[in-house]
PDB file of N, CA and C in Angstrom:
ATOM      1  N   SER A   1     -13.433  13.424 -76.115  1.00 87.00           N
ATOM      2  CA  SER A   1     -13.552  14.762 -75.937  1.00 87.00           C
ATOM      3  C   SER A   1     -12.951  14.820 -74.542  1.00 87.00           C
ATOM      4  N   ALA A   2     -12.322  13.914 -74.201  1.00 94.00           N
ATOM      5  CA  ALA A   2     -11.257  14.206 -72.806  1.00 94.00           C
ATOM      6  C   ALA A   2      -9.898  14.764 -73.083  1.00 94.00           C
ATOM      7  N   ASP A   3      -9.543  15.592 -72.088  1.00 97.00           N
ATOM      8  CA  ASP A   3      -8.184  16.191 -72.379  1.00 97.00           C
ATOM      9  C   ASP A   3      -7.250  15.496 -71.695  1.00 97.00           C
ATOM     10  N   ALA A   4      -7.634  14.739 -70.762  1.00 97.00           N
ATOM     11  CA  ALA A   4      -6.629  13.796 -69.745  1.00 97.00           C
ATOM     12  C   ALA A   4      -7.263  12.602 -69.470  1.00 97.00           C
ATOM     13  N   LEU A   5      -6.263  11.634 -69.225  1.00 96.00           N
ATOM     14  CA  LEU A   5      -6.892  10.476 -68.398  1.00 96.00           C
ATOM     15  C   LEU A   5      -6.100  10.515 -67.220  1.00 96.00           C
ATOM     16  N   VAL A   6      -6.736  10.135 -66.124  1.00 95.00           N
ATOM     17  CA  VAL A   6      -6.254  10.111 -64.913  1.00 95.00           C
ATOM     18  C   VAL A   6      -6.400   8.456 -64.125  1.00 95.00           C
ATOM     19  N   PHE A   7      -5.272   8.236 -64.154  1.00 93.00           N
ATOM     20  CA  PHE A   7      -4.958   6.759 -63.868  1.00 93.00           C
ATOM     21  C   PHE A   7      -3.869   6.720 -62.777  1.00 93.00           C
ATOM     22  N   PRO A   8      -4.265   6.755 -61.575  1.00 90.00           N
ATOM     23  CA  PRO A   8      -3.242   6.761 -60.353  1.00 90.00           C
ATOM     24  C   PRO A   8      -3.215   5.610 -59.832  1.00 90.00           C
ATOM     25  N   SER A   9      -2.709   4.580 -60.399  1.00 87.00           N
ATOM     26  CA  SER A   9      -2.678   2.997 -60.190  1.00 87.00           C
ATOM     27  C   SER A   9      -1.467   2.677 -59.210  1.00 87.00           C
ATOM     28  N   LEU A  10      -1.649   1.824 -58.473  1.00 85.00           N
ATOM     29  CA  LEU A  10      -0.680   1.530 -57.266  1.00 85.00           C
ATOM     30  C   LEU A  10       0.335   0.478 -58.180  1.00 85.00           C
ATOM     31  N   CYS A  11      -0.122  -0.187 -59.093  1.00 81.00           N
ATOM     32  CA  CYS A  11       0.835  -1.541 -59.502  1.00 81.00           C
ATOM     33  C   CYS A  11       0.535  -1.783 -60.989  1.00 81.00           C
ATOM     34  N   GLU A  12      -0.216  -0.865 -61.471  1.00 71.00           N
ATOM     35  CA  GLU A  12      -0.610  -1.646 -62.932  1.00 71.00           C
ATOM     36  C   GLU A  12       0.548  -1.921 -64.095  1.00 71.00           C
ATOM     37  N   GLY A  13       1.578  -1.187 -63.937  1.00 68.00           N
ATOM     38  CA  GLY A  13       2.786  -1.656 -64.863  1.00 68.00           C
ATOM     39  C   GLY A  13       2.370  -1.681 -66.305  1.00 68.00           C
ATOM     40  N   TRP A  14       2.537  -0.495 -67.101  1.00 69.00           N
ATOM     41  CA  TRP A  14       2.165  -0.185 -68.306  1.00 69.00           C
ATOM     42  C   TRP A  14       0.745  -0.593 -68.780  1.00 69.00           C
ATOM     43  N   ALA A  15      -0.309   0.032 -67.920  1.00 74.00           N
ATOM     44  CA  ALA A  15      -1.594  -0.321 -68.624  1.00 74.00           C
ATOM     45  C   ALA A  15      -1.736  -0.137 -69.872  1.00 74.00           C
ATOM     46  N   ARG A  16      -2.617  -0.894 -70.650  1.00 85.00           N
ATOM     47  CA  ARG A  16      -3.090  -0.609 -72.089  1.00 85.00           C
ATOM     48  C   ARG A  16      -3.974   0.804 -72.275  1.00 85.00           C
ATOM     49  N   VAL A  17      -4.648   1.215 -71.171  1.00 90.00           N
ATOM     50  CA  VAL A  17      -5.590   2.223 -71.228  1.00 90.00           C
ATOM     51  C   VAL A  17      -4.898   3.577 -71.314  1.00 90.00           C
ATOM     52  N   THR A  18      -3.486   3.525 -70.807  1.00 91.00           N
ATOM     53  CA  THR A  18      -2.539   4.697 -70.993  1.00 91.00           C
ATOM     54  C   THR A  18      -2.325   4.920 -72.366  1.00 91.00           C
ATOM     55  N   ARG A  19      -1.652   3.886 -73.178  1.00 91.00           N
ATOM     56  CA  ARG A  19      -1.645   3.727 -74.707  1.00 91.00           C
ATOM     57  C   ARG A  19      -2.756   4.302 -75.494  1.00 91.00           C
ATOM     58  N   GLU A  20      -4.015   3.938 -75.246  1.00 93.00           N
ATOM     59  CA  GLU A  20      -5.490   4.082 -75.623  1.00 93.00           C
ATOM     60  C   GLU A  20      -5.572   5.589 -75.495  1.00 93.00           C
ATOM     61  N   ALA A  21      -5.175   6.300 -74.408  1.00 95.00           N
ATOM     62  CA  ALA A  21      -5.410   7.654 -74.136  1.00 95.00           C
ATOM     63  C   ALA A  21      -4.482   8.326 -75.136  1.00 95.00           C
ATOM     64  N   MET A  22      -3.278   7.652 -75.234  1.00 95.00           N
ATOM     65  CA  MET A  22      -2.428   8.507 -75.841  1.00 95.00           C
ATOM     66  C   MET A  22      -2.754   8.717 -77.419  1.00 95.00           C
ATOM     67  N   PHE A  23      -3.320   7.495 -77.874  1.00 95.00           N
ATOM     68  CA  PHE A  23      -3.821   7.648 -79.180  1.00 95.00           C
ATOM     69  C   PHE A  23      -5.112   8.506 -79.332  1.00 95.00           C
ATOM     70  N   ALA A  24      -5.775   8.735 -78.356  1.00 97.00           N
ATOM     71  CA  ALA A  24      -6.900   9.634 -78.382  1.00 97.00           C
ATOM     72  C   ALA A  24      -6.280  11.157 -78.238  1.00 97.00           C
ATOM     73  N   GLY A  25      -5.272  11.298 -78.107  1.00 97.00           N
ATOM     74  CA  GLY A  25      -4.710  12.686 -77.908  1.00 97.00           C
ATOM     75  C   GLY A  25      -4.886  13.112 -76.420  1.00 97.00           C
ATOM     76  N   CYS A  26      -4.874  12.292 -75.381  1.00 97.00           N
ATOM     77  CA  CYS A  26      -5.140  12.788 -73.882  1.00 97.00           C
ATOM     78  C   CYS A  26      -3.582  12.798 -73.253  1.00 97.00           C
ATOM     79  N   ALA A  27      -3.608  13.771 -72.169  1.00 97.00           N
ATOM     80  CA  ALA A  27      -2.527  13.967 -71.620  1.00 97.00           C
ATOM     81  C   ALA A  27      -2.736  12.863 -70.596  1.00 97.00           C
ATOM     82  N   LEU A  28      -1.697  12.517 -69.817  1.00 96.00           N
ATOM     83  CA  LEU A  28      -1.893  11.428 -68.785  1.00 96.00           C
ATOM     84  C   LEU A  28      -1.564  12.084 -67.457  1.00 96.00           C
ATOM     85  N   ILE A  29      -2.357  11.784 -66.569  1.00 96.00           N
ATOM     86  CA  ILE A  29      -1.946  11.967 -64.957  1.00 96.00           C
ATOM     87  C   ILE A  29      -2.224  10.594 -64.290  1.00 96.00           C
ATOM     88  N   THR A  30      -0.967  10.462 -64.221  1.00 93.00           N
ATOM     89  CA  THR A  30      -0.900   8.965 -63.594  1.00 93.00           C
ATOM     90  C   THR A  30       0.371   8.790 -62.736  1.00 93.00           C
ATOM     91  N   THR A  31       0.481   7.713 -62.308  1.00 91.00           N
ATOM     92  CA  THR A  31       1.913   7.312 -61.511  1.00 91.00           C
ATOM     93  C   THR A  31       2.986   6.470 -62.401  1.00 91.00           C
ATOM     94  N   ALA A  32       4.239   6.654 -62.061  1.00 86.00           N
ATOM     95  CA  ALA A  32       5.192   6.296 -62.984  1.00 86.00           C
ATOM     96  C   ALA A  32       5.219   4.770 -63.295  1.00 86.00           C
ATOM     97  N   ASN A  33       4.410   3.883 -62.474  1.00 83.00           N
ATOM     98  CA  ASN A  33       4.450   2.461 -62.619  1.00 83.00           C
ATOM     99  C   ASN A  33       3.307   2.198 -63.529  1.00 83.00           C
ATOM    100  N   SER A  34       2.762   3.289 -64.148  1.00 80.00           N
ATOM    101  CA  SER A  34       1.709   3.138 -65.147  1.00 80.00           C
ATOM    102  C   SER A  34       1.689   3.155 -66.432  1.00 80.00           C
ATOM    103  N   ALA A  35       2.681   3.918 -67.018  1.00 79.00           N
ATOM    104  CA  ALA A  35       3.100   4.184 -68.155  1.00 79.00           C
ATOM    105  C   ALA A  35       4.424   4.954 -68.361  1.00 79.00           C
ATOM    106  N   ASP A  36       5.067   5.067 -69.427  1.00 80.00           N
ATOM    107  CA  ASP A  36       6.378   5.625 -69.639  1.00 80.00           C
ATOM    108  C   ASP A  36       5.987   7.072 -69.942  1.00 80.00           C
ATOM    109  N   VAL A  37       5.861   8.178 -68.961  1.00 86.00           N
ATOM    110  CA  VAL A  37       5.471   9.503 -68.890  1.00 86.00           C
ATOM    111  C   VAL A  37       6.618  10.228 -68.260  1.00 86.00           C
ATOM    112  N   GLU A  38       6.653  11.098 -69.048  1.00 91.00           N
ATOM    113  CA  GLU A  38       7.672  12.286 -68.427  1.00 91.00           C
ATOM    114  C   GLU A  38       6.977  13.463 -67.986  1.00 91.00           C
ATOM    115  N   ASP A  39       7.043  13.757 -66.553  1.00 95.00           N
ATOM    116  CA  ASP A  39       6.315  14.592 -65.946  1.00 95.00           C
ATOM    117  C   ASP A  39       6.570  16.074 -66.715  1.00 95.00           C
ATOM    118  N   GLY A  40       5.459  16.756 -67.174  1.00 95.00           N
ATOM    119  CA  GLY A  40       5.552  17.894 -67.781  1.00 95.00           C
ATOM    120  C   GLY A  40       5.751  17.919 -69.406  1.00 95.00           C
ATOM    121  N   VAL A  41       5.800  16.705 -69.898  1.00 95.00           N
ATOM    122  CA  VAL A  41       5.936  16.523 -71.393  1.00 95.00           C
ATOM    123  C   VAL A  41       4.492  15.754 -71.804  1.00 95.00           C
ATOM    124  N   ASN A  42       4.389  14.470 -71.084  1.00 95.00           N
ATOM    125  CA  ASN A  42       3.197  13.753 -71.639  1.00 95.00           C
ATOM    126  C   ASN A  42       1.979  13.910 -70.618  1.00 95.00           C
ATOM    127  N   GLY A  43       2.279  14.850 -69.579  1.00 96.00           N
ATOM    128  CA  GLY A  43       1.046  14.860 -68.705  1.00 96.00           C
ATOM    129  C   GLY A  43       1.986  15.058 -67.055  1.00 96.00           C
ATOM    130  N   ARG A  44       0.997  14.619 -66.062  1.00 97.00           N
ATOM    131  CA  ARG A  44       1.784  14.787 -64.879  1.00 97.00           C
ATOM    132  C   ARG A  44       2.102  13.531 -64.254  1.00 97.00           C
ATOM    133  N   VAL A  45       3.156  13.185 -63.467  1.00 95.00           N
ATOM    134  CA  VAL A  45       3.345  11.895 -62.938  1.00 95.00           C
ATOM    135  C   VAL A  45       3.286  12.336 -61.213  1.00 95.00           C
ATOM    136  N   VAL A  46       2.316  11.538 -60.559  1.00 95.00           N
ATOM    137  CA  VAL A  46       2.146  11.585 -59.155  1.00 95.00           C
ATOM    138  C   VAL A  46       2.870  10.234 -58.437  1.00 95.00           C
ATOM    139  N   PRO A  47       3.233  10.401 -57.356  1.00 94.00           N
ATOM    140  CA  PRO A  47       3.598   9.141 -56.740  1.00 94.00           C
ATOM    141  C   PRO A  47       2.478   8.339 -56.195  1.00 94.00           C
ATOM    142  N   PRO A  48       2.690   7.074 -56.234  1.00 92.00           N
ATOM    143  CA  PRO A  48       1.624   6.095 -55.821  1.00 92.00           C
ATOM    144  C   PRO A  48       1.105   6.206 -54.674  1.00 92.00           C
ATOM    145  N   GLY A  49      -0.237   6.131 -54.027  1.00 93.00           N
ATOM    146  CA  GLY A  49      -0.796   6.257 -52.862  1.00 93.00           C
ATOM    147  C   GLY A  49      -0.758   7.652 -52.299  1.00 93.00           C
ATOM    148  N   GLU A  50      -0.503   8.765 -53.088  1.00 95.00           N
ATOM    149  CA  GLU A  50      -0.419  10.046 -52.498  1.00 95.00           C
ATOM    150  C   GLU A  50      -1.524  11.061 -53.052  1.00 95.00           C
ATOM    151  N   PRO A  51      -2.756  10.895 -52.288  1.00 96.00           N
ATOM    152  CA  PRO A  51      -3.776  11.645 -52.730  1.00 96.00           C
ATOM    153  C   PRO A  51      -3.535  13.026 -52.974  1.00 96.00           C
ATOM    154  N   GLU A  52      -2.795  13.636 -51.711  1.00 97.00           N
ATOM    155  CA  GLU A  52      -2.699  15.261 -52.002  1.00 97.00           C
ATOM    156  C   GLU A  52      -1.741  15.467 -53.357  1.00 97.00           C
ATOM    157  N   ALA A  53      -0.825  14.701 -53.739  1.00 97.00           N
ATOM    158  CA  ALA A  53      -0.006  15.051 -54.934  1.00 97.00           C
ATOM    159  C   ALA A  53      -1.047  14.748 -56.276  1.00 97.00           C
ATOM    160  N   LEU A  54      -2.115  13.884 -55.932  1.00 97.00           N
ATOM    161  CA  LEU A  54      -2.951  13.695 -57.314  1.00 97.00           C
ATOM    162  C   LEU A  54      -3.802  15.093 -57.017  1.00 97.00           C
ATOM    163  N   ALA A  55      -4.098  15.753 -56.298  1.00 98.00           N
ATOM    164  CA  ALA A  55      -5.151  16.667 -56.071  1.00 98.00           C
ATOM    165  C   ALA A  55      -4.481  17.895 -56.889  1.00 98.00           C
ATOM    166  N   ARG A  56      -2.898  18.025 -56.389  1.00 98.00           N
ATOM    167  CA  ARG A  56      -2.313  19.087 -57.130  1.00 98.00           C
ATOM    168  C   ARG A  56      -2.167  18.881 -58.636  1.00 98.00           C
ATOM    169  N   ALA A  57      -1.945  17.803 -59.227  1.00 97.00           N
ATOM    170  CA  ALA A  57      -1.934  17.633 -60.461  1.00 97.00           C
ATOM    171  C   ALA A  57      -3.305  17.987 -60.956  1.00 97.00           C
ATOM    172  N   LEU A  58      -4.314  17.384 -60.562  1.00 98.00           N
ATOM    173  CA  LEU A  58      -5.762  17.818 -60.843  1.00 98.00           C
ATOM    174  C   LEU A  58      -5.827  19.328 -60.971  1.00 98.00           C
ATOM    175  N   ASP A  59      -5.478  19.954 -59.775  1.00 98.00           N
ATOM    176  CA  ASP A  59      -5.522  21.396 -59.943  1.00 98.00           C
ATOM    177  C   ASP A  59      -4.825  22.080 -61.124  1.00 98.00           C
ATOM    178  N   TRP A  60      -3.631  21.501 -61.124  1.00 97.00           N
ATOM    179  CA  TRP A  60      -2.588  22.212 -62.181  1.00 97.00           C
ATOM    180  C   TRP A  60      -3.209  21.794 -63.457  1.00 97.00           C
ATOM    181  N   ALA A  61      -3.801  20.808 -63.775  1.00 97.00           N
ATOM    182  CA  ALA A  61      -4.399  20.615 -65.132  1.00 97.00           C
ATOM    183  C   ALA A  61      -5.847  21.506 -65.332  1.00 97.00           C
ATOM    184  N   SER A  62      -6.395  21.738 -64.369  1.00 96.00           N
ATOM    185  CA  SER A  62      -7.665  22.731 -64.683  1.00 96.00           C
ATOM    186  C   SER A  62      -7.361  24.017 -65.027  1.00 96.00           C
ATOM    187  N   ASP A  63      -6.265  24.469 -64.189  1.00 97.00           N
ATOM    188  CA  ASP A  63      -5.710  25.868 -64.342  1.00 97.00           C
ATOM    189  C   ASP A  63      -4.783  25.702 -65.652  1.00 97.00           C
ATOM    190  N   HIS A  64      -4.663  24.907 -66.284  1.00 97.00           N
ATOM    191  CA  HIS A  64      -3.578  24.906 -67.449  1.00 97.00           C
ATOM    192  C   HIS A  64      -3.942  23.967 -68.636  1.00 97.00           C
ATOM    193  N   LEU A  65      -5.318  24.070 -68.988  1.00 97.00           N
ATOM    194  CA  LEU A  65      -5.727  23.583 -70.096  1.00 97.00           C
ATOM    195  C   LEU A  65      -4.929  23.596 -71.494  1.00 97.00           C
ATOM    196  N   PRO A  66      -4.288  24.786 -71.933  1.00 97.00           N
ATOM    197  CA  PRO A  66      -3.838  24.814 -73.025  1.00 97.00           C
ATOM    198  C   PRO A  66      -2.375  23.959 -73.067  1.00 97.00           C
ATOM    199  N   GLU A  67      -1.828  24.083 -72.024  1.00 97.00           N
ATOM    200  CA  GLU A  67      -0.433  23.175 -71.950  1.00 97.00           C
ATOM    201  C   GLU A  67      -1.092  21.698 -71.721  1.00 97.00           C
ATOM    202  N   LEU A  68      -2.017  21.203 -70.966  1.00 97.00           N
ATOM    203  CA  LEU A  68      -2.646  19.858 -71.060  1.00 97.00           C
ATOM    204  C   LEU A  68      -2.947  19.419 -72.365  1.00 97.00           C
ATOM    205  N   ARG A  69      -3.585  20.196 -73.154  1.00 97.00           N
ATOM    206  CA  ARG A  69      -3.857  19.756 -74.509  1.00 97.00           C
ATOM    207  C   ARG A  69      -2.736  19.547 -75.415  1.00 97.00           C
ATOM    208  N   SER A  70      -1.727  20.528 -75.224  1.00 97.00           N
ATOM    209  CA  SER A  70      -0.394  20.453 -75.876  1.00 97.00           C
ATOM    210  C   SER A  70       0.127  19.120 -75.807  1.00 97.00           C
ATOM    211  N   MET A  71       0.132  18.377 -74.167  1.00 98.00           N
ATOM    212  CA  MET A  71       0.908  17.254 -73.922  1.00 98.00           C
ATOM    213  C   MET A  71      -0.050  16.267 -74.744  1.00 98.00           C
ATOM    214  N   GLY A  72      -1.328  16.581 -74.725  1.00 98.00           N
ATOM    215  CA  GLY A  72      -2.380  15.404 -75.531  1.00 98.00           C
ATOM    216  C   GLY A  72      -1.649  15.377 -76.896  1.00 98.00           C
ATOM    217  N   ASP A  73      -1.586  16.490 -77.563  1.00 97.00           N
ATOM    218  CA  ASP A  73      -0.973  16.545 -78.896  1.00 97.00           C
ATOM    219  C   ASP A  73       0.292  15.718 -78.921  1.00 97.00           C
ATOM    220  N   VAL A  74       1.334  15.993 -78.349  1.00 96.00           N
ATOM    221  CA  VAL A  74       2.701  15.261 -78.152  1.00 96.00           C
ATOM    222  C   VAL A  74       2.250  13.746 -78.023  1.00 96.00           C
ATOM    223  N   ASN A  75       1.347  13.364 -77.189  1.00 96.00           N
ATOM    224  CA  ASN A  75       1.109  12.035 -77.029  1.00 96.00           C
ATOM    225  C   ASN A  75       0.553  11.227 -78.202  1.00 96.00           C
ATOM    226  N   ARG A  76      -0.302  11.987 -78.920  1.00 97.00           N
ATOM    227  CA  ARG A  76      -1.000  11.221 -80.058  1.00 97.00           C
ATOM    228  C   ARG A  76       0.057  11.420 -81.054  1.00 97.00           C
ATOM    229  N   LYS A  77       0.973  12.066 -81.163  1.00 96.00           N
ATOM    230  CA  LYS A  77       1.908  11.953 -82.068  1.00 96.00           C
ATOM    231  C   LYS A  77       3.129  10.630 -81.941  1.00 96.00           C
ATOM    232  N   TYR A  78       3.374  10.764 -80.901  1.00 93.00           N
ATOM    233  CA  TYR A  78       4.141   9.808 -80.347  1.00 93.00           C
ATOM    234  C   TYR A  78       3.352   8.391 -80.368  1.00 93.00           C
ATOM    235  N   ALA A  79       2.314   8.151 -80.253  1.00 93.00           N
ATOM    236  CA  ALA A  79       1.607   6.888 -80.071  1.00 93.00           C
ATOM    237  C   ALA A  79       1.438   6.575 -81.639  1.00 93.00           C
ATOM    238  N   ILE A  80       1.071   7.365 -82.581  1.00 93.00           N
ATOM    239  CA  ILE A  80       1.144   7.025 -83.921  1.00 93.00           C
ATOM    240  C   ILE A  80       2.230   6.679 -84.598  1.00 93.00           C
ATOM    241  N   SER A  81       3.502   7.314 -83.967  1.00 90.00           N
ATOM    242  CA  SER A  81       4.509   6.848 -84.854  1.00 90.00           C
ATOM    243  C   SER A  81       5.432   5.894 -84.046  1.00 90.00           C
ATOM    244  N   ALA A  82       5.230   5.574 -82.566  1.00 87.00           N
ATOM    245  CA  ALA A  82       6.068   4.640 -81.829  1.00 87.00           C
ATOM    246  C   ALA A  82       5.259   3.425 -81.252  1.00 87.00           C
ATOM    247  N   LEU A  83       3.959   3.657 -81.303  1.00 84.00           N
ATOM    248  CA  LEU A  83       3.227   2.380 -80.409  1.00 84.00           C
ATOM    249  C   LEU A  83       2.397   1.828 -81.538  1.00 84.00           C
ATOM    250  N   THR A  84       2.993   1.411 -82.653  1.00 83.00           N
ATOM    251  CA  THR A  84       2.354   0.773 -83.861  1.00 83.00           C
ATOM    252  C   THR A  84       2.605  -0.908 -83.695  1.00 83.00           C
ATOM    253  N   GLN A  85       1.611  -1.423 -84.073  1.00 83.00           N
ATOM    254  CA  GLN A  85       2.042  -2.906 -84.171  1.00 83.00           C
ATOM    255  C   GLN A  85       3.413  -3.361 -84.807  1.00 83.00           C
ATOM    256  N   ARG A  86       3.583  -2.770 -85.839  1.00 87.00           N
ATOM    257  CA  ARG A  86       5.079  -2.920 -86.345  1.00 87.00           C
ATOM    258  C   ARG A  86       6.120  -2.526 -85.512  1.00 87.00           C
ATOM    259  N   ALA A  87       6.164  -1.795 -84.698  1.00 81.00           N
ATOM    260  CA  ALA A  87       7.138  -1.387 -83.710  1.00 81.00           C
ATOM    261  C   ALA A  87       7.119  -2.246 -82.527  1.00 81.00           C
ATOM    262  N   TYR A  88       5.983  -2.947 -82.069  1.00 79.00           N
ATOM    263  CA  TYR A  88       5.690  -3.796 -81.247  1.00 79.00           C
ATOM    264  C   TYR A  88       6.572  -4.937 -81.621  1.00 79.00           C
ATOM    265  N   GLY A  89       6.286  -5.397 -82.940  1.00 86.00           N
ATOM    266  CA  GLY A  89       6.610  -6.680 -83.380  1.00 86.00           C
ATOM    267  C   GLY A  89       8.156  -6.717 -83.505  1.00 86.00           C
ATOM    268  N   ARG A  90       8.567  -5.454 -83.732  1.00 87.00           N
ATOM    269  CA  ARG A  90      10.130  -5.455 -83.920  1.00 87.00           C
ATOM    270  C   ARG A  90      11.021  -5.576 -82.708  1.00 87.00           C
ATOM    271  N   SER A  91      10.124  -4.701 -81.588  1.00 82.00           N
ATOM    272  CA  SER A  91      10.831  -4.774 -80.116  1.00 82.00           C
ATOM    273  C   SER A  91      10.607  -6.275 -79.948  1.00 82.00           C
ATOM    274  N   LEU A  92       9.757  -7.063 -79.888  1.00 86.00           N
ATOM    275  CA  LEU A  92       9.554  -8.491 -79.500  1.00 86.00           C
ATOM    276  C   LEU A  92      10.744  -9.259 -80.219  1.00 86.00           C
ATOM    277  N   VAL A  93      10.779  -9.196 -81.317  1.00 92.00           N
ATOM    278  CA  VAL A  93      11.816  -9.888 -82.200  1.00 92.00           C
ATOM    279  C   VAL A  93      13.216  -9.649 -81.571  1.00 92.00           C
ATOM    280  N   ARG A  94      13.529  -8.021 -81.116  1.00 91.00           N
ATOM    281  CA  ARG A  94      14.755  -7.908 -80.719  1.00 91.00           C
ATOM    282  C   ARG A  94      14.940  -8.326 -79.495  1.00 91.00           C
ATOM    283  N   ALA A  95      13.753  -8.578 -78.395  1.00 90.00           N
ATOM    284  CA  ALA A  95      13.846  -9.137 -77.275  1.00 90.00           C
ATOM    285  C   ALA A  95      14.084 -10.623 -77.161  1.00 90.00           C
ATOM    286  N   TYR A  96      13.663 -11.449 -78.347  1.00 92.00           N
ATOM    287  CA  TYR A  96      13.834 -12.875 -78.456  1.00 92.00           C
ATOM    288  C   TYR A  96      15.294 -13.024 -78.806  1.00 92.00           C
ATOM    289  N   ASP A  97      15.811 -12.178 -79.689  1.00 92.00           N
ATOM    290  CA  ASP A  97      17.126 -12.200 -80.206  1.00 92.00           C
ATOM    291  C   ASP A  97      18.168 -12.013 -79.054  1.00 92.00           C
ATOM    292  N   GLU A  98      17.824 -11.113 -78.393  1.00 92.00           N
ATOM    293  CA  GLU A  98      18.689 -10.921 -77.271  1.00 92.00           C
ATOM    294  C   GLU A  98      18.876 -12.260 -75.979  1.00 92.00           C
ATOM    295  N   ILE A  99      17.663 -12.787 -75.752  1.00 93.00           N
ATOM    296  CA  ILE A  99      17.452 -13.895 -75.132  1.00 93.00           C
ATOM    297  C   ILE A  99      18.313 -15.168 -75.765  1.00 93.00           C
ATOM    298  N   LEU A 100      18.168 -15.105 -77.007  1.00 92.00           N
ATOM    299  CA  LEU A 100      18.946 -16.390 -77.768  1.00 92.00           C
ATOM    300  C   LEU A 100      20.478 -16.105 -77.631  1.00 92.00           C
ATOM    301  N   GLU A 101      20.835 -14.736 -77.924  1.00 92.00           N
ATOM    302  CA  GLU A 101      22.404 -14.609 -77.746  1.00 92.00           C
ATOM    303  C   GLU A 101      22.880 -14.828 -76.566  1.00 92.00           C
ATOM    304  N   HIS A 102      22.066 -14.374 -75.527  1.00 90.00           N
ATOM    305  CA  HIS A 102      22.358 -14.689 -73.999  1.00 90.00           C
ATOM    306  C   HIS A 102      22.506 -16.172 -73.669  1.00 90.00           C
ATOM    307  N   ALA A 103      21.709 -16.769 -74.435  1.00 88.00           N
ATOM    308  CA  ALA A 103      21.703 -18.320 -74.063  1.00 88.00           C
ATOM    309  C   ALA A 103      22.595 -18.849 -74.886  1.00 88.00           C
ATOM    310  N   GLN A 104      22.993 -18.362 -76.067  1.00 89.00           N
ATOM    311  CA  GLN A 104      24.379 -19.145 -76.948  1.00 89.00           C
ATOM    312  C   GLN A 104      25.609 -18.844 -76.026  1.00 89.00           C
ATOM    313  N   ARG A 105      25.568 -17.505 -75.639  1.00 87.00           N
ATOM    314  CA  ARG A 105      26.886 -17.208 -74.942  1.00 87.00           C
ATOM    315  C   ARG A 105      27.117 -17.935 -73.602  1.00 87.00           C
ATOM    316  N   ALA A 106      26.020 -18.340 -73.009  1.00 86.00           N
ATOM    317  CA  ALA A 106      25.865 -19.041 -71.546  1.00 86.00           C
ATOM    318  C   ALA A 106      26.470 -20.503 -72.046  1.00 86.00           C
ATOM    319  N   GLY A 107      25.871 -21.160 -73.115  1.00 82.00           N
ATOM    320  CA  GLY A 107      26.256 -22.256 -73.539  1.00 82.00           C
ATOM    321  C   GLY A 107      27.759 -22.541 -74.139  1.00 82.00           C
ATOM    322  N   GLN A 108      28.117 -21.501 -74.437  1.00 83.00           N
ATOM    323  CA  GLN A 108      29.703 -21.553 -74.891  1.00 83.00           C
ATOM    324  C   GLN A 108      30.560 -21.678 -73.644  1.00 83.00           C
ATOM    325  N   ARG A 109      30.152 -20.940 -72.455  1.00 77.00           N
ATOM    326  CA  ARG A 109      31.068 -21.021 -71.504  1.00 77.00           C
ATOM    327  C   ARG A 109      31.166 -22.021 -70.664  1.00 77.00           C
ATOM    328  N   LYS A 110      30.297 -23.002 -71.002  1.00 67.00           N
ATOM    329  CA  LYS A 110      30.208 -24.318 -70.244  1.00 67.00           C
ATOM    330  C   LYS A 110      31.504 -25.517 -70.640  1.00 67.00           C
TER     331      LYS A 110
END
């Protein structure tokens, strides 16, 4: 029933909780190092360690509930289409393929 997840992490690096919040249809109020969030699209992005910026984002959210809920809808649609196990598996295979190709090219140069 929440409209937003507030997660101003200093160093999380793609926290699972942000993805879970997106699936739940929440907007994100977080730092750029916690999720792939575009300010004004998926929620609000605040600089790490700046409580004044976080306070401004929270004030904005409380004054703009319709926009915040719209961001949550965007996040849910994105999560359902792009954050699937299948998409994760495909990106993992692509990453391994790139590593193998790089290793093969490096081996050919020797």
